Coordinates of C-alpha atoms in Angstrom, one line a residue:
M124 CA 52.9 89.3 91.1
A125 CA 55.9 91.4 92.4
E126 CA 55.0 93.3 95.4
M127 CA 56.6 96.0 97.8
E128 CA 55.8 96.1 101.5
V129 CA 54.3 99.6 102.9
D130 CA 53.2 99.7 106.5
G131 CA 52.4 96.0 106.6
E132 CA 50.4 96.2 103.3
P133 CA 51.7 95.1 99.8
L134 CA 52.1 97.8 97.3
P135 CA 52.2 96.6 93.6
T136 CA 54.3 97.7 91.0
Q137 CA 53.5 98.3 87.4
Q138 CA 51.7 95.4 86.1
T139 CA 50.0 94.4 82.6
Q140 CA 46.2 94.6 82.1
S141 CA 45.9 90.7 82.5
S142 CA 47.6 91.1 85.8
N143 CA 45.4 93.6 87.0
A144 CA 42.4 91.7 86.4
S145 CA 43.5 88.8 88.9
V146 CA 43.0 91.2 91.9
N147 CA 39.4 92.0 90.9
P148 CA 36.8 89.9 92.6
P149 CA 35.6 87.0 90.4
T150 CA 31.9 86.8 89.2
T151 CA 31.3 83.2 89.3
T152 CA 32.3 80.4 91.5
K153 CA 34.2 78.4 89.1
S154 CA 36.4 81.5 88.4
T155 CA 36.5 82.1 92.2
S156 CA 37.8 78.5 92.7
T157 CA 40.7 78.8 90.1
T158 CA 41.5 82.6 91.4
T159 CA 41.8 81.3 95.1
E160 CA 44.1 78.4 94.0
S161 CA 46.5 80.5 91.9
T162 CA 46.8 83.5 94.3
D163 CA 48.4 83.8 97.8
K164 CA 46.8 84.1 101.5
G165 CA 46.6 87.9 101.2
V166 CA 43.9 87.5 98.6
K167 CA 41.8 85.2 100.9
R168 CA 42.2 87.5 103.8
K169 CA 40.8 90.3 101.5
K170 CA 37.9 88.1 100.3
K171 CA 37.0 87.4 103.9
E172 CA 37.0 91.2 104.5
N173 CA 34.8 91.8 101.7
K174 CA 32.3 89.4 103.2
K175 CA 32.4 91.5 106.6
H176 CA 31.4 94.5 104.2
K177 CA 28.8 93.6 101.5
G178 CA 27.4 96.9 101.4
E179 CA 30.8 98.9 100.1
P180 CA 32.0 98.3 96.3
K181 CA 34.1 95.4 96.0
E182 CA 36.8 97.6 94.4
T183 CA 37.3 99.8 97.6
Y184 CA 39.2 97.2 99.4
S185 CA 41.9 96.8 96.7
E186 CA 45.3 97.6 97.9
V187 CA 44.9 100.6 95.3
W188 CA 42.8 102.6 97.7
D189 CA 45.7 102.5 100.3
H190 CA 47.0 105.5 98.0
M191 CA 43.9 106.8 96.5
T192 CA 41.0 108.8 97.9
R193 CA 37.5 108.7 96.4
S194 CA 36.1 112.2 95.7
E195 CA 33.1 113.1 98.1
T196 CA 31.7 115.4 95.4
D197 CA 31.9 113.0 92.7
P198 CA 32.1 109.0 93.5
E199 CA 33.2 108.4 89.9
Y200 CA 36.5 110.0 90.4
A201 CA 39.4 109.4 93.1
S202 CA 42.3 111.6 93.8
C203 CA 46.0 110.6 94.1
N204 CA 47.1 110.9 97.7
Y205 CA 50.8 112.0 96.4
C206 CA 50.0 114.2 93.7
T207 CA 46.2 115.1 94.1
R208 CA 45.5 114.3 90.5
M209 CA 41.9 113.4 90.0
I210 CA 41.5 109.7 88.3
K211 CA 38.3 108.4 86.7
C212 CA 37.2 105.4 88.6
P213 CA 33.5 104.2 87.8
S214 CA 32.4 101.0 89.8
N215 CA 32.5 99.0 86.4
Y216 CA 35.8 100.2 85.2
G217 CA 38.1 98.5 87.8
T218 CA 41.0 100.1 88.9
S219 CA 43.4 99.5 86.2
S220 CA 43.4 103.5 85.6
M221 CA 44.4 104.1 89.2
R222 CA 47.1 101.2 89.2
N223 CA 48.7 103.0 85.9
H224 CA 49.0 106.4 87.5
L225 CA 50.3 105.3 90.7
G226 CA 53.2 103.6 88.7
R227 CA 54.2 106.6 87.1
C228 CA 53.4 109.2 89.5
S229 CA 56.5 111.1 90.1
K230 CA 55.7 112.2 93.6
N231 CA 54.8 108.5 94.7
P232 CA 58.0 107.7 97.1
H233 CA 57.6 104.0 96.4
N234 CA 58.5 104.7 92.6
I235 CA 62.3 104.9 91.6
D236 CA 63.2 106.8 88.7
K237 CA 65.8 104.5 86.8
K238 CA 67.1 107.9 85.0
Q239 CA 67.6 109.7 88.0
K240 CA 71.2 109.5 89.7
L241 CA 71.6 108.7 93.2
L242 CA 74.1 110.6 95.4
M243 CA 76.5 109.1 98.1
F244 CA 79.0 110.5 100.5
Q245 CA 82.5 110.0 99.6
N246 CA 85.7 111.0 101.8
K247 CA 88.6 112.6 100.0
Y248 CA 91.9 113.3 101.5
T249 CA 93.8 116.4 100.8
S250 CA 96.7 118.5 101.9
Q251 CA 97.9 122.0 101.1
E252 CA 101.8 121.5 101.2
A253 CA 103.8 118.5 101.0
G254 CA 104.4 117.2 104.4
E255 CA 101.3 118.7 106.2
T256 CA 98.9 116.8 108.0
V257 CA 95.9 116.0 105.6
S258 CA 92.3 116.7 106.1
K259 CA 89.2 114.9 105.4
V260 CA 86.4 116.1 103.4
S261 CA 83.1 114.3 102.8
T262 CA 81.5 115.2 99.4
F263 CA 78.2 114.2 97.7
V264 CA 79.2 112.4 94.3
P265 CA 76.6 110.6 91.6
W266 CA 76.3 106.9 92.3
K267 CA 75.1 104.1 89.9
F268 CA 75.3 100.6 90.7
D269 CA 78.1 98.8 88.4
Q270 CA 79.1 95.5 88.6
A271 CA 82.7 95.9 87.5
T272 CA 83.3 98.6 90.0
C273 CA 81.8 96.5 92.8
R274 CA 84.2 93.6 91.9
F275 CA 86.9 95.9 91.5
F276 CA 86.8 97.2 95.1
C277 CA 86.0 93.8 96.6
A278 CA 89.5 92.5 94.9
R279 CA 91.0 95.6 96.3
M280 CA 89.6 94.8 99.8
I281 CA 91.1 91.5 99.5
I282 CA 94.5 93.0 98.5
I283 CA 95.1 95.7 100.9
D284 CA 93.4 94.0 104.0
E285 CA 95.3 90.7 103.5
L286 CA 92.1 88.7 103.4
P287 CA 92.1 85.0 102.2
F288 CA 90.5 84.5 98.6
K289 CA 87.9 82.5 100.5
T290 CA 86.4 85.3 101.9
V291 CA 84.1 86.1 99.0
E292 CA 82.5 82.5 99.8
H293 CA 82.0 82.9 103.6
E294 CA 78.3 82.8 104.7
G295 CA 78.4 85.9 106.8
F296 CA 80.1 88.0 104.0
R297 CA 77.7 86.9 101.6
D298 CA 74.9 87.3 103.6
F299 CA 76.2 91.1 104.4
V300 CA 76.7 91.8 100.8
N301 CA 73.3 90.6 99.8
N302 CA 71.5 92.7 102.2
L303 CA 73.7 95.6 101.5
Q304 CA 73.3 95.5 97.5
P305 CA 71.3 92.5 96.2
Q306 CA 72.2 93.5 92.8
F307 CA 75.9 92.6 93.3
Q308 CA 77.0 89.3 92.0
I309 CA 79.3 87.9 94.6
P310 CA 82.1 86.4 92.6
S311 CA 83.8 83.0 93.5
R312 CA 87.4 82.6 95.0
T313 CA 88.8 81.7 91.5
T314 CA 87.0 84.8 90.0
I315 CA 88.4 87.1 92.8
T316 CA 91.7 85.4 92.1
Q317 CA 91.9 86.7 88.6
D318 CA 90.4 90.1 89.6
V319 CA 93.5 90.6 92.0
L320 CA 96.0 89.3 89.0
D321 CA 94.3 91.9 86.4
I322 CA 94.5 94.8 89.3
Y323 CA 98.2 93.8 89.6
V324 CA 98.8 93.8 85.8
S325 CA 96.9 97.3 85.3
E326 CA 98.5 98.8 88.3
A327 CA 101.8 97.7 87.1
G328 CA 101.2 99.2 83.5
K329 CA 100.6 102.7 85.2
L330 CA 103.6 102.9 87.3
K331 CA 105.7 101.6 84.0
N332 CA 104.2 104.5 81.9
Y333 CA 104.9 106.9 84.8
F334 CA 108.6 105.9 84.8
A335 CA 108.9 106.1 81.3
K336 CA 107.4 109.1 80.9
N337 CA 109.0 111.1 83.4
K338 CA 112.7 109.4 82.7
Q339 CA 112.6 108.9 86.6
R340 CA 115.9 108.5 88.5
V341 CA 115.4 106.2 91.7
S342 CA 117.2 105.0 94.6
L343 CA 116.8 101.5 95.6
T344 CA 116.5 99.3 98.8
T345 CA 116.6 95.4 98.8
D346 CA 116.7 92.8 100.9
L347 CA 116.6 88.8 101.2
W348 CA 114.1 87.0 103.6
S349 CA 112.8 83.2 103.5
S350 CA 109.3 81.9 103.4
R351 CA 107.9 78.8 105.2
Q352 CA 108.4 77.1 102.2
N353 CA 112.2 77.7 102.5
L354 CA 111.9 79.9 99.3
S355 CA 114.3 82.9 99.2
Y356 CA 112.5 86.0 98.2
M357 CA 114.0 89.3 97.0
C358 CA 112.0 92.4 97.7
L359 CA 113.3 95.4 95.7
T360 CA 111.8 98.9 96.7
A361 CA 112.3 102.3 94.3
H362 CA 112.3 105.6 96.2
F363 CA 112.0 108.7 94.3
I364 CA 110.5 112.3 94.7
D365 CA 108.0 113.4 92.0
K366 CA 107.9 116.9 90.3
D367 CA 105.4 117.8 92.6
W368 CA 107.9 117.4 95.4
I369 CA 106.1 114.5 96.9
I370 CA 108.2 111.5 98.1
H371 CA 107.3 108.0 97.0
K372 CA 107.9 104.4 98.0
R373 CA 106.9 101.3 95.2
I374 CA 107.6 97.8 95.7
I375 CA 108.5 97.0 92.1
N376 CA 109.8 93.3 92.8
F377 CA 108.8 90.5 95.2
C378 CA 110.3 87.5 93.4
P379 CA 111.9 83.8 94.8
V380 CA 115.7 83.8 93.8
S381 CA 117.6 80.6 93.6
G382 CA 120.7 81.8 95.8
H383 CA 122.1 84.4 98.0
S384 CA 125.6 84.9 96.2
G385 CA 126.3 88.4 95.3
E386 CA 126.5 87.8 91.6
I387 CA 123.2 85.8 91.4
I388 CA 121.5 88.8 93.1
G389 CA 123.0 91.3 91.1
K390 CA 121.6 89.7 87.9
Y391 CA 118.0 89.6 89.3
L392 CA 118.2 93.2 90.1
E393 CA 119.4 93.8 86.7
K394 CA 116.5 91.9 85.2
S395 CA 114.1 93.8 87.4
L396 CA 115.4 97.1 86.4
L397 CA 115.3 96.1 82.9
D398 CA 111.7 94.8 83.0
W399 CA 110.5 98.3 84.6
G400 CA 112.7 100.3 82.1
L401 CA 114.8 101.8 85.1
D402 CA 118.2 102.6 83.8
K403 CA 118.7 105.7 86.1
V404 CA 119.7 104.6 89.5
F405 CA 121.1 106.9 92.0
T406 CA 121.8 104.7 94.9
I407 CA 121.3 101.2 96.3
T408 CA 121.0 100.8 99.9
V409 CA 121.8 97.1 101.4
D410 CA 122.9 95.3 104.6
N411 CA 126.4 94.7 105.3
A412 CA 126.8 91.3 104.1
S413 CA 129.6 90.5 102.1
S414 CA 127.8 89.0 99.0
N415 CA 126.2 92.6 98.7
D416 CA 129.3 94.0 98.2
L417 CA 129.9 91.7 95.0
C418 CA 126.2 92.5 94.1
I419 CA 127.1 96.2 94.2
R420 CA 130.4 95.8 92.3
Y421 CA 128.4 93.7 89.4
L422 CA 125.6 96.4 89.0
K423 CA 128.2 99.4 88.8
R424 CA 129.6 97.9 85.6
R425 CA 126.0 97.3 84.3
L426 CA 125.0 100.8 85.1
N427 CA 128.1 102.3 83.8
A428 CA 127.4 100.4 80.4
W429 CA 123.7 101.7 80.3
K430 CA 125.4 105.3 80.3
H431 CA 123.1 106.8 82.8
S432 CA 125.2 106.6 86.0
V433 CA 126.0 109.5 88.2
L434 CA 129.9 110.3 88.7
D435 CA 130.3 106.7 87.5
S436 CA 128.6 105.0 90.1
Q437 CA 131.1 105.7 92.7
Y438 CA 128.5 106.3 95.3
L439 CA 126.3 103.6 94.5
H440 CA 126.6 101.7 97.4
M441 CA 124.8 102.9 100.6
R442 CA 125.1 100.9 103.9
C443 CA 122.0 100.5 105.8
C444 CA 122.4 102.4 108.9
A445 CA 120.0 100.4 110.8
H446 CA 121.9 97.5 110.1
I447 CA 125.1 98.8 111.4
L448 CA 123.3 99.8 114.6
S449 CA 122.0 96.6 115.0
L450 CA 125.5 94.8 114.5
V451 CA 126.9 97.4 117.3
I452 CA 124.4 96.7 119.6
K453 CA 124.4 92.8 119.3
D454 CA 128.3 93.0 119.5
G455 CA 128.3 95.0 122.6
L456 CA 125.6 92.7 124.3
K457 CA 127.9 89.6 123.7
E458 CA 130.4 91.1 126.2
V459 CA 127.9 91.0 129.1
D460 CA 125.4 88.4 127.8
T461 CA 125.5 86.4 131.0
S462 CA 125.4 89.5 133.1
I463 CA 122.2 91.0 131.6
A464 CA 120.6 87.7 131.8
Q465 CA 120.6 88.4 135.6
S466 CA 118.5 91.6 135.6
A467 CA 118.4 92.0 139.4
I468 CA 120.9 94.4 140.3
K469 CA 118.6 96.0 142.8
F470 CA 118.4 92.8 144.7
Q471 CA 122.1 92.3 145.1
D472 CA 122.0 92.5 148.9
A473 CA 119.3 90.0 149.0
F474 CA 121.2 87.7 146.6
D475 CA 124.3 88.2 149.0
L476 CA 122.0 87.2 152.2
L477 CA 120.7 84.5 150.4
E478 CA 123.7 82.7 149.6
E479 CA 124.8 82.7 153.5
Q480 CA 121.3 81.5 154.5
D481 CA 120.1 79.3 152.0
S482 CA 122.3 75.8 151.1
K483 CA 120.2 75.2 148.2
Y484 CA 120.7 78.5 146.5
K485 CA 124.2 77.8 145.4
S486 CA 123.4 74.4 144.0
D487 CA 120.2 75.7 142.1
L488 CA 122.0 78.6 140.2
E489 CA 125.1 76.5 139.1
S490 CA 122.5 74.5 137.5
L491 CA 121.6 77.1 135.5
R492 CA 124.1 80.0 134.8
G493 CA 125.8 80.2 137.8
L494 CA 126.4 82.4 141.0
P495 CA 126.6 86.1 140.2
T496 CA 130.0 87.1 140.7
E497 CA 131.4 90.6 141.6
E498 CA 132.4 91.2 138.3
D499 CA 128.9 90.3 136.9
W500 CA 127.4 92.9 139.1
E501 CA 130.1 95.5 138.0
Y502 CA 129.2 94.9 134.3
A503 CA 125.5 95.5 135.2
R504 CA 126.2 98.7 136.6
C505 CA 128.6 100.6 134.0
F506 CA 129.0 98.5 130.7
K507 CA 132.1 99.6 130.1
K508 CA 133.5 96.8 128.5
M509 CA 130.2 96.4 126.6
A510 CA 130.8 100.3 125.4
A511 CA 134.2 99.8 124.1
R512 CA 133.2 96.7 122.3
M513 CA 130.3 98.8 120.7
K514 CA 132.8 101.6 119.8
A515 CA 135.0 99.3 117.9
K516 CA 132.2 98.0 116.0
Y517 CA 131.0 101.8 115.3
D518 CA 134.6 102.6 114.2
K519 CA 134.9 99.7 111.8
Y520 CA 132.2 101.4 109.6
W521 CA 132.2 104.9 110.6
S522 CA 135.8 106.0 111.6
N523 CA 137.2 104.8 108.4
T524 CA 135.9 107.7 106.2
S525 CA 136.7 105.5 103.1
N526 CA 133.7 103.3 104.1
I527 CA 131.3 106.3 104.4
N528 CA 128.8 107.0 101.3
I529 CA 129.6 111.1 101.0
F530 CA 126.1 111.5 100.0
L531 CA 124.9 111.2 103.4
F532 CA 126.8 114.5 104.0
I533 CA 125.3 116.0 100.5
A534 CA 121.6 115.8 101.8
P535 CA 122.0 117.9 104.9
I536 CA 123.9 120.6 102.8
L537 CA 120.8 120.8 100.4
D538 CA 118.9 121.5 103.8
P539 CA 118.7 125.3 103.5
R540 CA 118.6 125.2 107.3
Y541 CA 122.1 124.0 107.5
K542 CA 124.0 124.1 104.2
L543 CA 127.8 123.3 103.9
G544 CA 129.0 125.4 106.9
Y545 CA 127.0 123.2 109.4
V546 CA 128.2 119.9 107.8
T547 CA 132.0 121.3 107.8
F548 CA 131.3 122.1 111.6
I549 CA 129.7 118.5 112.4
I550 CA 132.7 116.8 110.8
S551 CA 135.2 119.0 112.9
Q552 CA 133.3 118.0 116.1
S553 CA 133.4 114.1 115.2
Y554 CA 137.0 113.5 113.9
D555 CA 140.3 114.5 114.6
E556 CA 141.8 117.4 112.7
E557 CA 143.4 115.4 110.0
K558 CA 140.5 113.2 109.0
A559 CA 138.3 116.1 109.5
E560 CA 140.3 118.1 107.0
T561 CA 140.4 115.1 104.7
L562 CA 136.7 114.5 104.8
C563 CA 135.7 118.3 104.1
S564 CA 137.7 118.4 101.3
Q565 CA 136.1 115.3 99.9
V566 CA 132.7 116.4 100.7
E567 CA 133.2 119.7 98.9
K568 CA 134.8 117.8 95.9
V569 CA 131.6 115.5 95.6
L570 CA 129.4 118.5 95.9
Q571 CA 130.9 120.2 93.2
D572 CA 131.0 117.5 91.0
L573 CA 127.3 116.7 91.2
Y574 CA 126.8 120.3 90.6
D575 CA 128.5 119.9 87.4
H576 CA 126.9 116.6 86.3
Y577 CA 123.5 117.8 86.6
S578 CA 124.2 121.0 85.0
N579 CA 125.7 119.3 82.1
E580 CA 122.6 117.1 81.9
I581 CA 120.1 119.5 82.0
G582 CA 122.1 122.2 80.2
V583 CA 120.9 125.0 82.5
V584 CA 123.3 128.2 82.8
N585 CA 122.0 130.3 85.6
E586 CA 122.3 134.1 86.3
S587 CA 122.5 135.3 89.9
P588 CA 119.2 135.3 91.5
S589 CA 117.9 137.9 94.0
T590 CA 118.9 137.0 97.4
N591 CA 116.1 137.0 100.2
S592 CA 116.9 139.4 102.8
Q593 CA 116.4 138.0 106.3
Q594 CA 116.1 139.6 109.6
E595 CA 118.9 138.2 111.9
E596 CA 117.5 136.2 115.2
E597 CA 119.1 136.5 118.6
I598 CA 120.9 133.4 119.5
V599 CA 120.9 132.0 122.9
V600 CA 123.2 128.9 123.7
D601 CA 122.1 127.3 126.7
V602 CA 124.3 124.2 128.2
D603 CA 121.1 122.3 129.2
D604 CA 120.1 122.0 125.8
D605 CA 119.8 118.6 124.3
P606 CA 123.1 117.6 122.3
A607 CA 121.5 118.5 118.5
T608 CA 120.3 121.8 119.8
F609 CA 123.4 122.8 121.8
L610 CA 125.7 122.2 118.4
N611 CA 123.0 123.8 116.2
N612 CA 123.2 127.1 118.5
Q613 CA 126.9 126.9 118.8
Y614 CA 127.1 126.7 115.0
K615 CA 124.8 129.8 114.6
R616 CA 127.1 131.8 116.7
L617 CA 130.0 130.9 114.9
L618 CA 128.2 132.2 111.7
E619 CA 127.4 135.5 113.3
G620 CA 131.2 136.2 113.3
N621 CA 131.7 135.4 109.7
S622 CA 130.6 137.8 106.8
S623 CA 128.3 136.8 104.3
A624 CA 130.2 135.1 101.1
T625 CA 130.9 137.0 98.3
G626 CA 132.1 136.6 94.7
A627 CA 129.5 134.1 94.0
K628 CA 130.0 132.6 90.1
N629 CA 127.1 130.0 89.9
E630 CA 124.1 128.9 91.3
L631 CA 125.6 126.4 93.6
N632 CA 127.8 129.6 95.3
W633 CA 124.6 131.5 95.3
Y634 CA 122.9 128.9 97.4
L635 CA 125.6 128.6 99.9
S636 CA 126.1 132.3 100.2
E637 CA 122.6 133.1 101.3
Q638 CA 121.6 133.2 104.8
C639 CA 120.4 129.9 106.1
E640 CA 116.5 129.5 107.3
S641 CA 115.8 129.6 110.8
L642 CA 115.9 126.0 112.7
D643 CA 112.4 125.1 112.9
N644 CA 111.4 121.7 113.6
K645 CA 108.2 122.2 111.4
F646 CA 110.2 123.2 108.5
D647 CA 109.2 121.6 105.3
L648 CA 112.2 121.0 103.2
L649 CA 110.3 119.5 99.9
G650 CA 108.0 122.3 100.1
W651 CA 111.0 124.9 100.5
W652 CA 112.7 123.3 97.3
K653 CA 109.1 123.2 95.3
K654 CA 109.0 126.9 95.9
N655 CA 112.6 127.6 95.0
Q656 CA 113.2 125.2 92.1
A657 CA 112.9 128.1 89.5
K658 CA 115.7 129.9 91.4
F659 CA 117.8 127.1 91.6
P660 CA 117.0 124.8 88.9
V661 CA 120.2 122.7 88.9
L662 CA 120.5 122.2 92.4
A663 CA 116.9 121.3 92.6
S664 CA 117.4 118.3 90.4
V665 CA 120.3 117.2 92.7
A666 CA 118.1 117.8 95.8
R667 CA 115.0 115.7 94.2
D668 CA 117.4 112.6 93.9
V669 CA 119.7 113.0 96.8
L670 CA 116.7 113.7 99.3
A671 CA 115.0 110.5 98.2
I672 CA 117.9 108.2 99.2
P673 CA 116.9 105.9 101.9
A674 CA 119.4 105.6 104.7
S675 CA 118.4 102.1 105.6
T676 CA 116.4 98.9 104.1
V677 CA 113.7 99.3 106.6
A678 CA 111.4 100.2 103.8
S679 CA 112.2 96.5 102.2
E680 CA 112.1 94.8 105.4
S681 CA 108.6 96.3 106.3
S682 CA 107.1 94.9 103.2
F683 CA 108.3 91.2 104.3
S684 CA 106.7 91.8 107.7
T685 CA 103.6 92.0 105.4
G686 CA 105.0 89.3 103.3
G687 CA 105.4 86.9 106.3
R688 CA 101.4 87.3 107.3
I689 CA 100.5 86.5 103.7
L690 CA 102.6 83.2 103.6
D691 CA 101.0 81.8 106.7
A692 CA 98.9 78.6 106.9
F693 CA 96.3 79.8 105.0
R694 CA 98.5 80.9 102.2
S695 CA 101.1 78.5 102.0
S696 CA 99.8 76.9 98.8
L697 CA 100.2 80.4 96.9
T698 CA 102.3 80.4 93.8
P699 CA 105.2 83.1 93.9
T700 CA 103.4 85.0 91.0
T701 CA 100.3 85.5 93.3
V702 CA 102.5 86.5 96.1
E703 CA 104.1 89.1 94.2
A704 CA 100.7 90.6 92.8
L705 CA 99.3 90.7 96.6
I706 CA 102.6 92.5 98.0
C707 CA 103.2 95.1 95.1
S708 CA 99.6 95.8 94.7
Q709 CA 99.0 96.3 98.3
N710 CA 101.9 98.9 98.4
W711 CA 100.4 100.7 95.4
L712 CA 96.8 100.7 96.5
R713 CA 96.8 101.6 99.9
S714 CA 95.7 105.1 100.6
K715 CA 98.7 107.3 101.3
N716 CA 98.9 110.3 103.8
V717 CA 95.9 109.0 105.7
P718 CA 96.5 110.1 109.4
I719 CA 96.0 107.7 112.3
D720 CA 95.1 109.6 115.6
I721 CA 96.4 107.2 118.2
E722 CA 95.0 109.4 120.9
E723 CA 91.4 109.0 119.5
C724 CA 92.3 105.0 119.0
F725 CA 93.0 104.6 122.8
E726 CA 89.8 106.8 123.8
A727 CA 87.8 104.4 121.7
L728 CA 89.4 101.3 123.4
E729 CA 89.0 102.6 126.7
N730 CA 85.2 103.4 126.0
C731 CA 84.6 99.7 124.7
E732 CA 86.5 98.3 127.8
A733 CA 84.4 100.3 130.2
D734 CA 81.1 99.2 128.4
V735 CA 82.5 95.6 128.5
K736 CA 82.7 96.0 132.3
N737 CA 79.3 97.3 132.5
L738 CA 78.2 94.1 130.5
P739 CA 77.6 91.8 133.4
Q740 CA 75.5 94.4 135.0
A741 CA 73.4 95.1 132.0
M742 CA 72.8 91.4 131.1
S743 CA 71.5 91.0 134.9
A744 CA 69.0 93.7 134.1
L745 CA 67.6 92.2 131.3
T746 CA 64.0 90.6 131.7
V747 CA 62.2 87.7 129.9
D748 CA 58.7 88.6 128.5
D749 CA 56.1 86.1 129.7

């Protein structure tokens, strides 16, 4: 007989007539023996209580009477403790009618209406504008247990938290889930693996449909890494800005490759693009390995053949800025490698005195890197040779303007705080007069070519929009400002002496002729273009692609940081297909724009540490009951 415990006493649920009869006291010795053998100890305890109260009616001590009260005016009736309804209960009638009423009483707190929906709290993250801090809103939503939904979120947990598949078979996890929701049938590791693959296929289908529907142009980053199994993996990440001006990063491929040559990598990239239906590629950001030059040349030919390239893919190749910076630093550190190892410049006098007084000092250091010379100390102070070497490496990539992707200059032009004048000003400050003039002419040409390309592509002919009048701000130049602020203020003073541009003939000229926005660090660039895309439709299309260009391959490398954790000793036997499903699905499923309050995290850690420090004192205060 199914029972529920209420205040230490069992409460029966709805039962059949035959089961109801079993709780009534037997009338013969034979039936008593049978009943005693087939019931639990609770019945025996009730029988003993009946013996102590022989003057009371037997049915009074049925558990039903915990929820019913006999009428004082008419002992043939009893009222429900929850709805106060009177139920007939003559002594020779039994308790069936009262039991049936309790099972269907709407006010009985122990009854659960299967048709009634339950409510649960759900956190939703919302933001008013792109780039703003998101806010968390807790709302009530209807809830109903669903096995398929629970399995989906169990698999999602495995994916986004990088848990091993066998987590679902751990004893602690099963005990936790069984107490949390006993109705959930916990899947095996084999089943959860299939669920993970199903999620990957489903989410990949959604992303493919999005690319196909929106004819999305993307910029790519790619890099190669090696696993513990000595397999080379290629990670391909697509970057784009959607129609709501929200920037996205999606890993679209994480697959093993058979070699590192440029043509092999190029063919893998081509296959990935064909599989995803992506024939509109704006740029590809790679590191500075020589093999990548061959890869880019191969892809240029293929993209031009697909007839969707921009400016014949002249500016497809984007060199990773982070990789260049790394090369510059490494090359500079080689010059003073030995000196840097002796990071004790503040102890130079002590070293000199030690050399005079300790006979073992010289022999001990000579067995390692040798004695620090005067030249070593000089290197440690000024690093002049290091700086010269780093400058030479920097000039290799950036002094030669032919190695620079002009799209790097187009991006700040499309920032309404800077525009073309600021870029021209910065170039003039960074190069000699001849190089600066050549580079500025090239930037202006590429800007016009881009505008013409997109104008023909979308077929928009624009009339002069109404200009926004803005009140000029007083500009103060302070020599103590940081370099960026100092240059910005110098440029704004230069603009004060120039009259506003006149004779605008097209949308590009209208944009460049308008006054720049104020230099505010909190300025929302994508939000500005969202508000002004109707005013500048062609330039908005250019901005949507240019502003999505990643300047480094850090996005791809971060995924390999995740990949390294997945391909550990616990997952060394995973197949490449499963690895790709985990890496890509994790990138697609993880919540975006969820803020992490670092200060709050530190405060919580400090509180935990304080509790740990007080733990011995708390333990010593515990007493053992006798």
